[in-house]
Coordinates of C-alpha atoms in Angstrom, one line a residue:
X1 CA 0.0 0.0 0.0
X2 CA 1.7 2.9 -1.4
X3 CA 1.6 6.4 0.8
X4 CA 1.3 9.8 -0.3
X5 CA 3.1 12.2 1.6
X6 CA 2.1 16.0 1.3
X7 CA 4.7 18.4 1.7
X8 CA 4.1 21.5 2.8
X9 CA 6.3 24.9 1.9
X10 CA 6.3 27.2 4.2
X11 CA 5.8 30.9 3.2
X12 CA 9.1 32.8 2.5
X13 CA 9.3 35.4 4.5
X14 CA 10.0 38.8 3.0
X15 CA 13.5 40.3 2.8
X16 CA 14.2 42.0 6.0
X17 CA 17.2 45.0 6.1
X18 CA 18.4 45.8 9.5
X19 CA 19.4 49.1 10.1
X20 CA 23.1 50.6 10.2
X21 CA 24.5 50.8 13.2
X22 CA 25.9 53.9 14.4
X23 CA 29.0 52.2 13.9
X24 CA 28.9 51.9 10.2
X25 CA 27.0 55.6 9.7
X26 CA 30.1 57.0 11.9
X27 CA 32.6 55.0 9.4
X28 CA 30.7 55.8 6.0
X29 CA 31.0 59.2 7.0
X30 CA 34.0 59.8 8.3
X31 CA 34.8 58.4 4.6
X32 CA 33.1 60.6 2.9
X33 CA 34.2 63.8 4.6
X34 CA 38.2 62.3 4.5
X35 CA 37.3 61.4 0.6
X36 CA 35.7 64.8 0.3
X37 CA 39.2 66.7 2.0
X38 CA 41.2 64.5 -0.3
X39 CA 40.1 65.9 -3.2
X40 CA 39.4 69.2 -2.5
X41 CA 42.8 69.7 -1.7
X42 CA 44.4 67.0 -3.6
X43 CA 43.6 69.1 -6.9
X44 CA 44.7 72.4 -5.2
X45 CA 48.3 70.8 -4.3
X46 CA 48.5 69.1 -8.2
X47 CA 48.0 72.7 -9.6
X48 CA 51.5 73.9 -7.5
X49 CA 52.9 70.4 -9.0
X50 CA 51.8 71.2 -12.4
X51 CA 53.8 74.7 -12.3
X52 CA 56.3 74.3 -10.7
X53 CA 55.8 77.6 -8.2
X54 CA 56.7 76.3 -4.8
X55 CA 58.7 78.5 -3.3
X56 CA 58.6 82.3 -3.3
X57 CA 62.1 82.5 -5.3
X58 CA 60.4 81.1 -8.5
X59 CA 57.4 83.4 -8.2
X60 CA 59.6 85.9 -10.4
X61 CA 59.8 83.6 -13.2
X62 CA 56.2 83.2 -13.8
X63 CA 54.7 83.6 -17.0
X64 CA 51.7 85.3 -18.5
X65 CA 50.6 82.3 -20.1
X66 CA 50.7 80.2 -17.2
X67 CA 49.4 83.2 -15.1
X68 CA 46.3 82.8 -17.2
X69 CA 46.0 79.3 -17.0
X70 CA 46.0 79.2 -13.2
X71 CA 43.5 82.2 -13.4
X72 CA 40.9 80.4 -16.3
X73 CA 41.3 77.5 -13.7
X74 CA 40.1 79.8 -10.6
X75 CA 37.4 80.9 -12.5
X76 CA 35.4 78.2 -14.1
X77 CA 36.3 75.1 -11.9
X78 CA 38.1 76.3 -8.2
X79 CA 36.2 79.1 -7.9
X80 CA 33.4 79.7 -10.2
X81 CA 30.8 82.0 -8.0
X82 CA 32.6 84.5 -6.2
X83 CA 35.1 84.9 -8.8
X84 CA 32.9 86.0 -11.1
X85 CA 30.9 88.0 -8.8
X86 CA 34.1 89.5 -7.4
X87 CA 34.9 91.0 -11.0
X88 CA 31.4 91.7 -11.3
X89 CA 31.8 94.0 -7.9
X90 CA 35.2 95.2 -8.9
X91 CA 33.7 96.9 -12.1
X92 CA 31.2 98.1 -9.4
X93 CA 33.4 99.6 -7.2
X94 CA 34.6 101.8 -9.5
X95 CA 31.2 103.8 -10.1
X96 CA 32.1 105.2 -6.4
X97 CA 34.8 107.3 -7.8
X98 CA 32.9 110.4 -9.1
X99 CA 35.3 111.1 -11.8
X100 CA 34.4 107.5 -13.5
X101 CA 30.7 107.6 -12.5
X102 CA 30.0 111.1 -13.9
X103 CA 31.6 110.0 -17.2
X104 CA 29.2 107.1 -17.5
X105 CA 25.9 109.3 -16.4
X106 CA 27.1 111.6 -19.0
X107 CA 27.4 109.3 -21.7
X108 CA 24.4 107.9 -20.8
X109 CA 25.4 104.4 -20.5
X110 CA 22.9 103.8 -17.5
X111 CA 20.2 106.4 -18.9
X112 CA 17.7 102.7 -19.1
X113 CA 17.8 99.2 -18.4
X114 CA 18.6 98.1 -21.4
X115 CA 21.8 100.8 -22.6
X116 CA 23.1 99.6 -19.0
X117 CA 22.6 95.9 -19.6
X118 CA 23.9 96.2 -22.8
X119 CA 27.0 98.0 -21.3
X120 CA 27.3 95.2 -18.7
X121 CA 27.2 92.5 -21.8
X122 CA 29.9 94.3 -23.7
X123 CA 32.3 94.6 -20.7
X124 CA 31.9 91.3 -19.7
X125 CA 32.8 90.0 -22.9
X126 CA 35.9 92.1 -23.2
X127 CA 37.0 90.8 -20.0
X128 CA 35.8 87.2 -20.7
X129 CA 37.5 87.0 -24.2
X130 CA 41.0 88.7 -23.1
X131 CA 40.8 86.4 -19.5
X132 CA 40.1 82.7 -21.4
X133 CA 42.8 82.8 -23.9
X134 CA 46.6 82.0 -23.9
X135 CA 47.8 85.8 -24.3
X136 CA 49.0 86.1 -27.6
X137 CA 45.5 84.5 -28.9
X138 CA 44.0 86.3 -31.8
X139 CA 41.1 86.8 -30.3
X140 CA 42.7 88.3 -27.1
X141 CA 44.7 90.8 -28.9
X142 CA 41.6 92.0 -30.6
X143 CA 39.3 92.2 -27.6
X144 CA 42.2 94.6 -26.0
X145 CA 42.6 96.5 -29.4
X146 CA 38.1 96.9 -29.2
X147 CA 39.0 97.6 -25.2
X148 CA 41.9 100.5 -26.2
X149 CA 39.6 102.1 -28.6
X150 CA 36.5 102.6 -26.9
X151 CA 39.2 104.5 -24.0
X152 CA 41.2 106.3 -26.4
X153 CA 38.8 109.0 -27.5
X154 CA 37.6 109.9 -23.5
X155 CA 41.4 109.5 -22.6
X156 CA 42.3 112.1 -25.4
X157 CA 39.5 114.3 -24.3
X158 CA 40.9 114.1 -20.5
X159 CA 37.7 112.3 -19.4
X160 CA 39.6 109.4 -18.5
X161 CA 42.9 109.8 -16.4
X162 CA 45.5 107.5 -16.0
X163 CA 44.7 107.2 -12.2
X164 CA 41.2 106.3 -13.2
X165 CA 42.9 103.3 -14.9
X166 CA 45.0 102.5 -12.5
X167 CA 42.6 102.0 -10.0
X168 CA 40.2 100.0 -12.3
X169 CA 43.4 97.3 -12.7
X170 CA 43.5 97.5 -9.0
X171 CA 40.6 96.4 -7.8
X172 CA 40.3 93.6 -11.1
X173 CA 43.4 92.3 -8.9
X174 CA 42.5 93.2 -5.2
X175 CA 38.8 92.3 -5.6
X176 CA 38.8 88.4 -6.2
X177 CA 41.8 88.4 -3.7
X178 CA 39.8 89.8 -1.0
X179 CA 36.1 88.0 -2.1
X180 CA 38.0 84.5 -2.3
X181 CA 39.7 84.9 1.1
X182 CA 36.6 86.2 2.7
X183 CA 33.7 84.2 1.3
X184 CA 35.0 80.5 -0.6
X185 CA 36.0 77.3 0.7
X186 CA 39.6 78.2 1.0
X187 CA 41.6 81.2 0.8
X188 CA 44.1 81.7 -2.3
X189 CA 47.7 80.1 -2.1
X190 CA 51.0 82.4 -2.9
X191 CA 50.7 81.1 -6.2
X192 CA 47.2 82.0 -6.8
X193 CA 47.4 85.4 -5.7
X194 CA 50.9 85.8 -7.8
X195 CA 48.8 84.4 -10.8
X196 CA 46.0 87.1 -10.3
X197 CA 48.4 90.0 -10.2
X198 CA 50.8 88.8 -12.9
X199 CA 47.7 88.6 -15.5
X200 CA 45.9 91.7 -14.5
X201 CA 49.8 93.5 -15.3
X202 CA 50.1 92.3 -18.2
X203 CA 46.5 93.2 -19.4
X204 CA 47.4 96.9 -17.6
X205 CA 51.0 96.8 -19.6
X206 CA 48.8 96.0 -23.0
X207 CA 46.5 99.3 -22.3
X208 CA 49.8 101.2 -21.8
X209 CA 48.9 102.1 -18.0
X210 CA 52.0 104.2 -16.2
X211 CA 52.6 102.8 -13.2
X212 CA 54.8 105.7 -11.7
X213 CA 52.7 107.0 -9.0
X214 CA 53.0 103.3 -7.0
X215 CA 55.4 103.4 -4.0
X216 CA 57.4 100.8 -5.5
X217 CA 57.6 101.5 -9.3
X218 CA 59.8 99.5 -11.2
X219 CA 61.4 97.5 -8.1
X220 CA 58.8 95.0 -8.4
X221 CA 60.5 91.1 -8.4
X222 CA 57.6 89.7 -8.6
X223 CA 53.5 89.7 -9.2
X224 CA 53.5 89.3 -4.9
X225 CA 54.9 92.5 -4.9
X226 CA 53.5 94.5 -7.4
X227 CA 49.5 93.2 -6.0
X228 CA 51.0 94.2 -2.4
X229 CA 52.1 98.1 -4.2
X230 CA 48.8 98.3 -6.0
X231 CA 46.7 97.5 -3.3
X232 CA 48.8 100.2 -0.7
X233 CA 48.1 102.8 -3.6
X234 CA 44.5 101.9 -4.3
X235 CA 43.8 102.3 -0.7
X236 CA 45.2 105.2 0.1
X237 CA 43.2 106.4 -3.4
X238 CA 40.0 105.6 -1.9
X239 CA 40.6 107.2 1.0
X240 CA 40.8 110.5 -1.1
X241 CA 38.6 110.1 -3.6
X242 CA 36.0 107.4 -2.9
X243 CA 33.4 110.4 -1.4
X244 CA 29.6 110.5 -1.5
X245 CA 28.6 112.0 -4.7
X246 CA 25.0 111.9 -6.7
X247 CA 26.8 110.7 -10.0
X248 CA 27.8 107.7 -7.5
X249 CA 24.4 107.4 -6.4
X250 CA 23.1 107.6 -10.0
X251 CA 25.1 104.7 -10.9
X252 CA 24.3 102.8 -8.1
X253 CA 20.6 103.1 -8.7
X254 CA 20.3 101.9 -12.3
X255 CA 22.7 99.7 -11.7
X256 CA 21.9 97.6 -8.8
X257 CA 17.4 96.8 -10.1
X258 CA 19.8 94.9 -12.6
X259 CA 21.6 92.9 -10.8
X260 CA 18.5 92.2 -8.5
X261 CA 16.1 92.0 -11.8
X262 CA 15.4 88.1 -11.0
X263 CA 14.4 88.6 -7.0
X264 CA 11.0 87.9 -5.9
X265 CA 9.7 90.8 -4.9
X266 CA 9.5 89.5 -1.5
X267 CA 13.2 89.0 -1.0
X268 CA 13.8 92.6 -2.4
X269 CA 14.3 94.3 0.6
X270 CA 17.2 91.2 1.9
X271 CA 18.6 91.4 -1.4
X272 CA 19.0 95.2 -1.7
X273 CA 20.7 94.9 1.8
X274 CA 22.2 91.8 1.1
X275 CA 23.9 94.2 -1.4
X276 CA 25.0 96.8 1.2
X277 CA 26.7 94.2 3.2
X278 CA 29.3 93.1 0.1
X279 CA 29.6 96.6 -0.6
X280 CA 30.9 97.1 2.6
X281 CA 31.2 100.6 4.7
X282 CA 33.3 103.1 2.3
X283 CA 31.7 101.8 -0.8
X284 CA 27.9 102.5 0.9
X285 CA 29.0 105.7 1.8
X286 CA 30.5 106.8 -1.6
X287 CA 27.3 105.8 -3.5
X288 CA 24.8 106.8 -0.6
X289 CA 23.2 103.6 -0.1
X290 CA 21.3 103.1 2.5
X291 CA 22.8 100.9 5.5
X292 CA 21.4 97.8 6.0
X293 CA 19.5 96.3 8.7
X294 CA 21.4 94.4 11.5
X295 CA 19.4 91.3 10.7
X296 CA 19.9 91.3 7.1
X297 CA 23.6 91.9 8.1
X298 CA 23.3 88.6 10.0
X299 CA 21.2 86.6 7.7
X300 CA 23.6 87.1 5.2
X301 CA 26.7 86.8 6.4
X302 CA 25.4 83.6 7.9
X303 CA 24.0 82.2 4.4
X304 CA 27.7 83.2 3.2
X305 CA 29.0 80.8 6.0
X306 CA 26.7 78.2 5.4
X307 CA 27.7 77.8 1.8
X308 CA 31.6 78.0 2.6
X309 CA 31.0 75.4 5.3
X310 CA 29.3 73.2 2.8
X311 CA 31.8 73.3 0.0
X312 CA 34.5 72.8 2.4
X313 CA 33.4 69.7 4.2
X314 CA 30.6 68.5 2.6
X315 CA 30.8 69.0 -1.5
X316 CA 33.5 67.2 -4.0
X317 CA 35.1 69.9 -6.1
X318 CA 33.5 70.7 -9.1
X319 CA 34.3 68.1 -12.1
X320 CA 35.5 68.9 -15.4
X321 CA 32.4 68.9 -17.5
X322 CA 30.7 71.1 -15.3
X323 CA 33.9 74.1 -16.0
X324 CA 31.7 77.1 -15.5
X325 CA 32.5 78.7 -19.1
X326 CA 30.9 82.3 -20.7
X327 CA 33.3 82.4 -23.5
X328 CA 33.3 79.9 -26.5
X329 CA 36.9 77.9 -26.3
X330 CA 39.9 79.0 -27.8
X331 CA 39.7 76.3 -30.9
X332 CA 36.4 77.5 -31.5
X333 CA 36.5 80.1 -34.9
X334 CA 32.8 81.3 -34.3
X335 CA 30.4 81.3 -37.5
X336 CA 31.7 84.2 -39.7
X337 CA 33.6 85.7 -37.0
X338 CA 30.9 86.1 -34.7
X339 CA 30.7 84.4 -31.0
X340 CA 27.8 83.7 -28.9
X341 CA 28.2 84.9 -24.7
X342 CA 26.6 81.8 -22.7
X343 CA 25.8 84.6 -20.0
X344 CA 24.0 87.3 -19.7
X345 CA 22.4 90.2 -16.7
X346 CA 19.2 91.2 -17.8
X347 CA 18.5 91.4 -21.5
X348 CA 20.3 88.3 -23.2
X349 CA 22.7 90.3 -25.3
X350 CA 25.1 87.8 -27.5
X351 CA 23.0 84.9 -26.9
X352 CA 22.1 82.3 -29.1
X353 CA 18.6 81.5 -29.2
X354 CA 18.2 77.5 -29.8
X355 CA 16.4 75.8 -28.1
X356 CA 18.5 75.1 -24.8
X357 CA 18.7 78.3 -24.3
X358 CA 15.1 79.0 -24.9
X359 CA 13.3 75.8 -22.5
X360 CA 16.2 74.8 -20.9
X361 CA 16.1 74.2 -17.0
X362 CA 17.9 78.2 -16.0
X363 CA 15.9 79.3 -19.5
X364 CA 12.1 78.0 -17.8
X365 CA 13.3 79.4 -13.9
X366 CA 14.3 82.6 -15.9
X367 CA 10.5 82.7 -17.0
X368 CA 9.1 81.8 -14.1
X369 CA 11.1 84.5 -12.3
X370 CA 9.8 87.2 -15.0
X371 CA 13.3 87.5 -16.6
X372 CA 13.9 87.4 -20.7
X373 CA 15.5 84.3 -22.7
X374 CA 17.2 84.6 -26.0
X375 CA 14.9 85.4 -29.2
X376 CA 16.3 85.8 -32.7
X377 CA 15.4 90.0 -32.5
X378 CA 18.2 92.0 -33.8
X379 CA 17.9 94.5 -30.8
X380 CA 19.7 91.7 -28.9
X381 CA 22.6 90.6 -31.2
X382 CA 21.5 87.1 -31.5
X383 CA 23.5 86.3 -34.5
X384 CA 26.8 86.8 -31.9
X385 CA 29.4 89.4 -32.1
X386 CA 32.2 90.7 -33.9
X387 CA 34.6 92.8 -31.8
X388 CA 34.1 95.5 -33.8
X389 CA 30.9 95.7 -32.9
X390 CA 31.2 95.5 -28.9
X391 CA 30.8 99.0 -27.4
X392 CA 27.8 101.8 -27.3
X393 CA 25.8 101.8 -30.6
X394 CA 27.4 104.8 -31.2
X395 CA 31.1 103.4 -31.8
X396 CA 29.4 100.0 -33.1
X397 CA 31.7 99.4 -36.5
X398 CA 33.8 102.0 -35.6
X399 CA 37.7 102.2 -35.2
X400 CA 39.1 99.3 -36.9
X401 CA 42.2 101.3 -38.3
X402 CA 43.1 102.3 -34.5
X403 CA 42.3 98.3 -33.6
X404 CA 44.1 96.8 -36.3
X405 CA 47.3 99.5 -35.4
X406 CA 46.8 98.0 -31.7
X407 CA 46.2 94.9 -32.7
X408 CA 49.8 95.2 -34.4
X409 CA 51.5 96.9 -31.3
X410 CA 50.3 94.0 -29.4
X411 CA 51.1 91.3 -31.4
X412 CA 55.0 92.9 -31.3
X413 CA 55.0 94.1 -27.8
X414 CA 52.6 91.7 -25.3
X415 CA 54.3 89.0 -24.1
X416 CA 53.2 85.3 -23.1
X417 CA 56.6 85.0 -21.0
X418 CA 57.7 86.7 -17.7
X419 CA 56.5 90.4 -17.2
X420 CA 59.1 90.7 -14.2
X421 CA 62.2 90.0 -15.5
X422 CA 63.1 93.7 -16.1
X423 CA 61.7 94.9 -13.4
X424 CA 57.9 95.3 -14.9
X425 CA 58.6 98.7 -15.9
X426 CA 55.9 100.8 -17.8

C-alpha cells in the first residue's frame, strides 16, 4: 500500500534589512568627509605640482601664459561664483569714484535698463575674451585692441585719467583676492594670488597704464609685490577720492534693479541689503546707499558661511564637465567671426537663441522669475558678435584702423613669458 506524503512549503518570508549601526554611519561618514578633504585639496596641491611655483624665489619667473592658465582655472572650476561675482563688484566699485561715474551718467550708459545691460554685456565680454585665452590669442589681442579704442577717444579728451585706470586694474586684482579669502571654501595660495596680479599686469601693460605713482615703481620682483604696491596705492586712493557723490548714487541706482532684476519681490528688501553688506562701509558711503538692517547683516553673512562650510566639508570639487565657461573655447572660430556669450544680466545680449537656451532648465526658472530668454530680434545681437561691434551703438563698427594699429603693437610688444624680469617697468 503505497503512501502519499504531502509536503508543505512554508511561506518565505519577506527580505528583511536591519538598520546601520551607528557604527557603520560613523565610518561611512567619516569616509566621505576624508574622501571629500582629499580631493578638495588633492587638486589644489597638483595645480602647485603642475607649475612648478613652490617657493617664493620662482614666483619671479612666472609667465603670462601660465598666469592665465591658473586664473581660467580659478574661474570656471576652483572658484566659479565668487570669482565671477568678485569681478562683477570690482567693475562696481569703480562707479564710487565720481570722476568715473559722472563719465558714464554723462554718456548715458545707465540712462535705461537696457543701454546699461547692454553696457554690462559688452564689458563682460571684453574681460571674458582677453581672461580665457593664452595671451597672444587672436582673439585676445583683438578684444584689447576693441577695449583701447573705446578709451582712447575719453582719454584724449581728459575724461579718463591714467589714475582712473590704475585704479580699475587695482581692484580687477585686489577684488577676487579679497572676495576669495573672505567668502569661498579656502583662501588663495602664494601662487594663486601671484597668478592674479601677474595677468591683470600684463593686461594693464597692453593698455599702456604708467605705473609711476605706486610706492614701489619698477622695483617690483615679482607679481606678490606688485599686487602688495597696487593694493597700498588703491587704498590710500579711496581714502581721497572714494566720497559721497549723486553721480555715484546715480550709478548705483540703475545699476543695482539689474543685478536684482530676477528677485522675488518678497526677497527685495534682503537682497537690496544683502547688497549693502558686500559693498561694505566706504563703498555705501560713496554711493549713498542706505545701511542695512542688522538682521539682514546677520542673515547674510550667515548664508555666506553656510555655503563656505558646505563646500569645504561637505561638497566634492566641481568636475570637469561642469567648467563654469561664458566664453566659447579658444579652438572655436565662431560662424563668420561672430561668438555667442553663454551669459547674460538682464537682457540676453550675444546669446544664441536655440532651443536650450530657450526651454532649458535656467531658461524655464528665468521665465518663471519674470526675466527674458534669448529670441532671434536684432535688438539683442542674436547672431553673436564681432569685436568690432562691442561698445555703445554709437562706436558700433567704428575704429578698426586704430584696432588693427593695436592689434599690431600688441602682437610685437605683449608678451606670453615673464613680465618681471626687467623689473615690470611701464
Amino acid at each position: 500500500m503505497s503512501t502519499n506524503t504531502t509536503t508543505h512549503l512554508a511561506p518565505s518570508s519577506p527580505i528583511q534589512f536591519r538598520p546601520l549601526s551607528t557604527t557603520t554611519i560613523l565610518i561611512i561618514l567619516s569616509t566621505y568627509l576624508l574622501l571629500v578633504h582629499f580631493l578638495r585639496f588633492s587638486r589644489r596641491d597638483s595645480m602647485i605640482r603642475k607649475f612648478g611655483y613652490t617657493k617664493r624665489e620662482s614666483f619671479k619667473d612666472m609667465t603670462n601664459t601660465d598666469a592665465q592658465k591658473i586664473i581660467t582655472h580659478l574661474g570656471e572650476l576652483e572658484f566659479p561664483t565668487f570669482y565671477k561675482m568678485s569681478l562683477q563688484f570690482a567693475l562696481f566699485k569703480t562707479y564710487g569714484i565720481p570722476t568715473i561715474s559722472k563719465l558714464l551718467v554723462d554718456t548715458k550708459q545707465f540712462s535705461s535698463k537696457e543701454t546699461a545691460s547692454k553696457r554690462y554685456a559688452d564689458t563682460g565680454i571684453l574681460i571674458g575674451e582677453f581672461c580665457s585665452h593664452p595671451p597672444l590669442h587672436p582673439r585676445v589681442l583683438k578684444s584689447i585692441s576693441r577695449m583701447n579704442y573705446l578709451h582712447s577717444g575719453y582719454q584724449k579728451a581728459g575724461k579718463i585719467s591714467n589714475d582712473d585706470l590704475l585704479y580699475t586694474l587695482s581692484v580687477f586684482i585686489t577684488e577676487p583676492i579679497n572676495w576669495i579669502n573672505k567668502y569661498e571654501w579656502r583662501e588663495l595660495n602664494d601662487m594663486e594670488i601671484c597668478a592674479i596680479s601677474t595677468f591683470w599686469k600684463g593686461i594693464g601693460d597692453a593698455m599702456e597704464i604708467s605705473y609711476h605713482v605706486l610706492p614701489n615703481f619698477n622695483r617690483w620682483r615679482d607679481g606678490i609685490e606688485f599686487y602688495e604696491d597696487i593694493k597700498h596705492w588703491a587704498q590710500e586712493y579711496e581714502e581721497k577720492y572714494m566720497v559721497p557723490n549723486p553721480y555715484n548714487k546715480k550709478t548705483a541706482d540703475e545699476l543695482v534693479p539689474l543685478l536684482l532684476f530676477l528677485v522675488p519681490k518678497w526677497a527685495l528688501s534682503f537682497a537690496n541689503d544683502a547688497v549693502g553688506v558686500l559693498m561694505g562701509p566706504r563703498l555705501r558711503n560713496a554711493m549713498i546707499y542706505p545701511e542695512p538692517s542688522p538682521l539682514h547683516q546677520f542673515l547674510t553673512l550667515l548664508l555666506l558661511q553656510t555655503r563656505q562650510f558646505i563646500l569645504r566639508y561637505l561638497s566634492p570639487p566641481r568636475p570637469e564637465f561642469m567648467r563654469v565657461r561664458e566664453i566659447s573655447p579658444s579652438d572655436d572660430i565662431g560662424i563668420n567671426e561672430r561668438f555667442h556669450s553663454s551669459n547674460y544680466l538682464v537682457h540676453p545680449y550675444y546669446q544664441n537663441p536655440g532651443w536650450w537656451n530657450r526651454w532649458g532648465p535656467m531658461a524655464i526658472l528665468t521665465r518663471i522669475l519674470g526675466g527674458y530668454v534669448p529670441d532671434g530680434r536684432e535688438e539683442w545681437k542674436a547672431r553673436g558678435y564681432r569685436f568690432e561691434e562691442v561698445g555703445p551703438r554709437g562706436k558700433e563698427c567704428k575704429g578698426l584702423e586704430e584696432m588693427r594699429g593695436w592689434e599690431e603693437t600688441l602682437g610685437r610688444e605683449r608678451r606670453g613669458g615673464c613680465l618681471f624680469a626687467f623689473g615690470g617697468v611701464r
